[in-house]
């Protein structure tokens, strides 16, 4: 099913920009365009092309990052984890994480979380989880952990006594880190409730590999009403504190897949960590 570009919603977790107007850009719609999808406004396409002009490797970088996420979900499902919280899930793009985990674990339990109601309308139309799998859509801001964790969608779907995948794919870099509201403290609220054997998967934009082009692209997004907070390796690492980071640690997605050389084309860090017993 394809959607008319004029009816496509924005993805805005962590952003104060309106989510239902073509006058504003959306990180999810930009990502959808760069991944070869059709769910975007003309304004999103124009911004994505401006960003690509400054960072021609950006499209490949998005593909590498997505390959990493799907590979991690599959590996974790094969390892026996059958629960997934997809934070800032954004617009559906196939294959989606819920589709990957249910292929391996037919009784998987998944909650897709995003504060944009039209994202969920599209998700309900495009994403299915045949029984005995369970898929719930939660309209909530990932920054409001108390609301998320107390929601009926999460309470009736996730068994916190069993391992769960906490997936923060391309969402944390849209959340401002302040002394009053540190991103690490936000993540810890979800980490603390997770059972041993749970996994934390994070992808986060950075300028460590290709400084000038990525910083320029981030400025384009900020001017368009979609802030992008680039963070260094030292700033992303604390998000995994207390959990065992899997080899090779925090790295570029190309390095994790071992399929592509790592160079200036990297635009993000990716990493996966386990919660060990006693944590």
Tab-separated table of C-alpha atoms in Angstrom:
chain	number	residue	atom	x	y	z
A	1	UNK	CA	0.000	0.000	0.000
A	2	UNK	CA	1.425	3.383	-0.999
A	3	UNK	CA	0.436	6.675	0.577
A	4	UNK	CA	-0.099	9.994	-1.131
A	5	UNK	CA	2.771	12.297	-0.178
A	6	UNK	CA	0.332	15.019	0.807
A	7	UNK	CA	-1.154	12.801	3.512
A	8	UNK	CA	1.993	11.484	5.145
A	9	UNK	CA	2.670	12.314	8.812
A	10	UNK	CA	5.847	13.440	10.517
A	11	UNK	CA	7.785	11.536	13.129
A	12	UNK	CA	8.631	13.836	15.986
A	13	UNK	CA	9.680	12.070	19.158
A	14	UNK	CA	11.776	14.543	21.091
A	15	UNK	CA	10.794	17.414	18.819
A	16	UNK	CA	8.433	20.330	19.390
A	17	UNK	CA	7.660	20.851	15.708
A	18	UNK	CA	4.123	20.228	14.408
A	19	UNK	CA	3.631	16.700	13.097
A	20	UNK	CA	0.785	17.091	10.630
A	21	UNK	CA	1.874	19.787	8.214
A	22	UNK	CA	3.955	19.781	5.015
A	23	UNK	CA	5.299	23.146	6.163
A	24	UNK	CA	7.569	21.266	8.595
A	25	UNK	CA	10.198	18.669	7.921
A	26	UNK	CA	10.297	15.310	9.653
A	27	UNK	CA	13.267	13.091	10.453
A	28	UNK	CA	11.174	9.993	9.752
A	29	UNK	CA	10.054	11.271	6.350
A	30	UNK	CA	13.617	12.279	5.465
A	31	UNK	CA	14.798	8.817	6.459
A	32	UNK	CA	11.996	7.263	4.448
A	33	UNK	CA	13.125	9.206	1.380
A	34	UNK	CA	16.781	8.261	1.838
A	35	UNK	CA	15.823	4.600	2.244
A	36	UNK	CA	13.933	4.678	-1.045
A	37	UNK	CA	10.414	4.940	0.364
A	38	UNK	CA	7.477	7.051	-0.805
A	39	UNK	CA	6.145	8.508	2.445
A	40	UNK	CA	7.378	12.107	2.461
A	41	UNK	CA	6.449	15.647	1.523
A	42	UNK	CA	8.185	17.615	-1.192
A	43	UNK	CA	9.761	19.770	1.516
A	44	UNK	CA	11.332	16.665	3.059
A	45	UNK	CA	12.721	15.544	-0.295
A	46	UNK	CA	14.237	18.961	-0.941
A	47	UNK	CA	15.920	19.032	2.466
A	48	UNK	CA	17.215	15.482	2.065
A	49	UNK	CA	18.742	16.399	-1.285
A	50	UNK	CA	20.368	19.504	0.215
A	51	UNK	CA	21.858	17.324	2.923
A	52	UNK	CA	23.033	14.794	0.337
A	53	UNK	CA	24.711	17.576	-1.593
A	54	UNK	CA	26.881	18.315	1.440
A	55	UNK	CA	27.232	14.679	2.527
A	56	UNK	CA	26.917	12.440	-0.556
A	57	UNK	CA	27.459	9.326	1.564
A	58	UNK	CA	24.325	9.972	3.633
A	59	UNK	CA	22.026	7.598	1.749
A	60	UNK	CA	24.490	4.729	2.146
A	61	UNK	CA	24.944	5.635	5.813
A	62	UNK	CA	21.203	5.317	6.437
A	63	UNK	CA	21.136	1.918	4.708
A	64	UNK	CA	24.112	0.625	6.718
A	65	UNK	CA	22.504	1.734	9.968
A	66	UNK	CA	19.208	0.060	9.125
A	67	UNK	CA	20.973	-3.144	8.132
A	68	UNK	CA	22.638	-3.131	11.527
A	69	UNK	CA	19.355	-2.675	13.416
A	70	UNK	CA	17.627	-5.494	11.552
A	71	UNK	CA	20.644	-7.769	11.989
A	72	UNK	CA	20.689	-7.140	15.737
A	73	UNK	CA	16.952	-7.783	16.098
A	74	UNK	CA	17.345	-11.052	14.204
A	75	UNK	CA	20.373	-12.148	16.239
A	76	UNK	CA	18.651	-11.330	19.525
A	77	UNK	CA	15.518	-13.184	18.460
A	78	UNK	CA	17.617	-16.219	17.519
A	79	UNK	CA	19.211	-15.964	20.973
A	80	UNK	CA	15.721	-16.316	22.464
A	81	UNK	CA	14.560	-12.762	23.167
A	82	UNK	CA	10.934	-12.484	22.094
A	83	UNK	CA	9.909	-9.034	23.355
A	84	UNK	CA	10.609	-5.678	21.716
A	85	UNK	CA	9.990	-2.039	22.581
A	86	UNK	CA	10.594	0.060	19.459
A	87	UNK	CA	11.082	3.632	20.719
A	88	UNK	CA	10.401	6.383	18.187
A	89	UNK	CA	9.370	3.752	15.663
A	90	UNK	CA	8.541	6.292	12.930
A	91	UNK	CA	6.955	5.503	9.598
A	92	UNK	CA	6.904	1.828	8.572
A	93	UNK	CA	9.623	0.719	6.183
A	94	UNK	CA	9.925	-2.935	5.267
A	95	UNK	CA	11.293	-5.089	6.588
A	96	UNK	CA	10.378	-3.553	9.953
A	97	UNK	CA	11.838	-4.708	13.284
A	98	UNK	CA	8.482	-6.256	14.266
A	99	UNK	CA	8.512	-8.324	11.073
A	100	UNK	CA	12.050	-9.536	11.730
A	101	UNK	CA	11.449	-10.619	15.313
A	102	UNK	CA	8.160	-12.394	14.536
A	103	UNK	CA	9.766	-14.410	11.741
A	104	UNK	CA	12.109	-15.934	14.305
A	105	UNK	CA	9.806	-15.825	17.326
A	106	UNK	CA	6.203	-16.389	16.152
A	107	UNK	CA	4.903	-15.570	19.648
A	108	UNK	CA	6.855	-12.313	19.931
A	109	UNK	CA	5.363	-9.388	21.849
A	110	UNK	CA	6.060	-5.925	20.443
A	111	UNK	CA	5.111	-2.331	21.269
A	112	UNK	CA	5.827	0.413	18.718
A	113	UNK	CA	6.091	3.797	20.442
A	114	UNK	CA	5.845	7.202	18.804
A	115	UNK	CA	4.057	10.390	19.729
A	116	UNK	CA	2.607	10.916	16.237
A	117	UNK	CA	-0.851	9.370	15.920
A	118	UNK	CA	-0.675	9.196	12.142
A	119	UNK	CA	2.523	7.174	12.361
A	120	UNK	CA	0.469	4.589	14.195
A	121	UNK	CA	-2.354	4.831	11.671
A	122	UNK	CA	0.147	3.894	8.968
A	123	UNK	CA	1.684	1.240	11.202
A	124	UNK	CA	-1.676	-0.406	11.806
A	125	UNK	CA	-2.333	-0.399	8.060
A	126	UNK	CA	1.054	-1.768	7.027
A	127	UNK	CA	2.396	-3.842	9.897
A	128	UNK	CA	0.829	-7.087	11.020
A	129	UNK	CA	1.756	-9.650	13.627
A	130	UNK	CA	-0.235	-12.861	13.065
A	131	UNK	CA	-1.277	-14.722	16.207
A	132	UNK	CA	0.149	-15.830	18.528
A	133	UNK	CA	2.369	-12.719	18.172
A	134	UNK	CA	1.126	-9.484	19.746
A	135	UNK	CA	1.725	-6.002	18.308
A	136	UNK	CA	0.579	-2.829	20.064
A	137	UNK	CA	0.937	0.802	18.991
A	138	UNK	CA	1.447	3.379	21.727
A	139	UNK	CA	0.998	7.084	21.051
A	140	UNK	CA	3.378	8.613	23.590
A	141	UNK	CA	6.575	10.622	23.820
A	142	UNK	CA	9.595	8.424	24.554
A	143	UNK	CA	10.843	11.242	26.807
A	144	UNK	CA	7.931	10.580	29.173
A	145	UNK	CA	9.091	7.241	30.553
A	146	UNK	CA	6.505	7.146	33.331
A	147	UNK	CA	3.628	7.465	30.873
A	148	UNK	CA	5.141	4.878	28.548
A	149	UNK	CA	5.784	2.320	31.272
A	150	UNK	CA	2.349	2.823	32.868
A	151	UNK	CA	0.447	2.597	29.590
A	152	UNK	CA	-2.032	-0.264	29.067
A	153	UNK	CA	-0.288	-1.095	25.785
A	154	UNK	CA	3.005	-1.798	27.554
A	155	UNK	CA	1.535	-3.306	30.722
A	156	UNK	CA	-0.557	-5.881	28.882
A	157	UNK	CA	2.079	-6.736	26.280
A	158	UNK	CA	5.473	-6.768	27.982
A	159	UNK	CA	6.375	-9.220	30.734
A	160	UNK	CA	9.144	-7.420	32.615
A	161	UNK	CA	10.236	-10.694	34.205
A	162	UNK	CA	11.452	-11.823	30.777
A	163	UNK	CA	14.179	-10.289	28.566
A	164	UNK	CA	13.175	-7.480	26.239
A	165	UNK	CA	14.909	-5.587	23.433
A	166	UNK	CA	15.003	-1.830	24.053
A	167	UNK	CA	15.476	-0.368	20.578
A	168	UNK	CA	16.345	3.317	20.260
A	169	UNK	CA	16.944	3.606	16.529
A	170	UNK	CA	17.695	7.106	15.227
A	171	UNK	CA	15.671	8.804	17.953
A	172	UNK	CA	17.985	9.822	20.807
A	173	UNK	CA	19.837	12.359	18.650
A	174	UNK	CA	16.581	14.312	18.410
A	175	UNK	CA	16.385	14.655	22.195
A	176	UNK	CA	18.207	17.544	23.816
A	177	UNK	CA	20.512	16.649	26.699
A	178	UNK	CA	20.217	19.166	29.562
A	179	UNK	CA	21.336	19.157	33.213
A	180	UNK	CA	17.669	19.017	34.232
A	181	UNK	CA	16.805	16.237	31.782
A	182	UNK	CA	19.881	14.143	30.879
A	183	UNK	CA	19.360	11.610	28.116
A	184	UNK	CA	21.252	8.993	30.155
A	185	UNK	CA	18.766	9.373	33.029
A	186	UNK	CA	15.882	8.926	30.584
A	187	UNK	CA	17.402	5.710	29.220
A	188	UNK	CA	18.083	4.421	32.726
A	189	UNK	CA	14.364	4.528	33.547
A	190	UNK	CA	13.807	1.903	30.870
A	191	UNK	CA	16.987	-0.046	31.614
A	192	UNK	CA	16.231	-0.405	35.315
A	193	UNK	CA	12.906	-2.173	34.815
A	194	UNK	CA	14.246	-4.615	32.192
A	195	UNK	CA	15.004	-8.186	33.249
A	196	UNK	CA	18.499	-9.723	33.059
A	197	UNK	CA	19.142	-10.990	29.546
A	198	UNK	CA	17.545	-7.880	28.036
A	199	UNK	CA	19.333	-5.980	25.275
A	200	UNK	CA	19.786	-2.283	24.549
A	201	UNK	CA	20.241	-1.355	20.883
A	202	UNK	CA	21.130	2.254	20.041
A	203	UNK	CA	21.945	4.080	16.821
A	204	UNK	CA	23.018	7.697	17.175
A	205	UNK	CA	24.163	10.379	14.747
A	206	UNK	CA	27.705	11.689	15.173
A	207	UNK	CA	30.180	13.998	13.515
A	208	UNK	CA	33.166	11.943	14.706
A	209	UNK	CA	33.721	10.301	11.318
A	210	UNK	CA	32.799	13.054	8.872
A	211	UNK	CA	32.710	16.248	10.873
A	212	UNK	CA	32.070	19.109	8.483
A	213	UNK	CA	29.519	17.459	6.143
A	214	UNK	CA	27.462	16.012	9.009
A	215	UNK	CA	27.501	19.229	11.002
A	216	UNK	CA	26.299	21.070	7.901
A	217	UNK	CA	23.495	18.552	7.394
A	218	UNK	CA	22.505	18.929	11.054
A	219	UNK	CA	22.309	22.711	10.619
A	220	UNK	CA	19.986	22.250	7.646
A	221	UNK	CA	17.688	20.093	9.770
A	222	UNK	CA	17.741	22.507	12.697
A	223	UNK	CA	16.842	25.461	10.476
A	224	UNK	CA	13.970	23.413	9.081
A	225	UNK	CA	12.559	22.832	12.559
A	226	UNK	CA	13.970	19.365	13.260
A	227	UNK	CA	16.937	19.632	15.676
A	228	UNK	CA	19.657	17.016	15.427
A	229	UNK	CA	21.996	16.781	18.411
A	230	UNK	CA	25.218	15.175	17.197
A	231	UNK	CA	27.144	13.441	19.962
A	232	UNK	CA	30.675	12.128	20.206
A	233	UNK	CA	31.678	8.621	21.203
A	234	UNK	CA	32.356	9.818	24.754
A	235	UNK	CA	28.858	11.272	24.928
A	236	UNK	CA	27.092	8.174	23.592
A	237	UNK	CA	29.008	5.582	25.641
A	238	UNK	CA	27.388	6.492	29.014
A	239	UNK	CA	23.994	5.483	27.617
A	240	UNK	CA	25.158	1.862	27.918
A	241	UNK	CA	26.526	2.201	31.478
A	242	UNK	CA	25.881	-0.810	33.674
A	243	UNK	CA	25.242	-3.161	30.763
A	244	UNK	CA	27.768	-5.346	28.930
A	245	UNK	CA	28.553	-3.829	25.543
A	246	UNK	CA	28.944	-6.511	22.892
A	247	UNK	CA	32.025	-6.621	20.641
A	248	UNK	CA	33.252	-4.628	18.839
A	249	UNK	CA	31.667	-2.069	21.163
A	250	UNK	CA	30.413	1.293	19.987
A	251	UNK	CA	31.318	1.566	16.321
A	252	UNK	CA	30.211	2.618	12.851
A	253	UNK	CA	27.515	0.321	11.404
A	254	UNK	CA	29.857	-0.647	8.558
A	255	UNK	CA	32.325	-2.040	11.079
A	256	UNK	CA	29.630	-4.044	12.828
A	257	UNK	CA	28.493	-5.774	9.651
A	258	UNK	CA	32.074	-6.290	8.428
A	259	UNK	CA	30.842	-5.753	4.876
A	260	UNK	CA	32.120	-2.274	4.105
A	261	UNK	CA	35.269	-0.279	4.828
A	262	UNK	CA	34.950	2.283	7.597
A	263	UNK	CA	35.812	5.801	6.538
A	264	UNK	CA	34.280	9.213	6.134
A	265	UNK	CA	31.002	7.685	4.956
A	266	UNK	CA	30.041	6.757	8.536
A	267	UNK	CA	27.441	9.122	10.020
A	268	UNK	CA	26.453	7.317	13.199
A	269	UNK	CA	27.469	5.110	16.070
A	270	UNK	CA	25.699	1.831	16.737
A	271	UNK	CA	25.929	-0.516	19.662
A	272	UNK	CA	24.226	-3.330	21.526
A	273	UNK	CA	24.570	-4.199	25.210
A	274	UNK	CA	23.240	-6.981	27.456
A	275	UNK	CA	21.863	-6.646	30.953
A	276	UNK	CA	23.686	-9.233	33.016
A	277	UNK	CA	22.373	-11.043	36.092
A	278	UNK	CA	22.540	-8.934	39.229
A	279	UNK	CA	22.304	-5.641	37.319
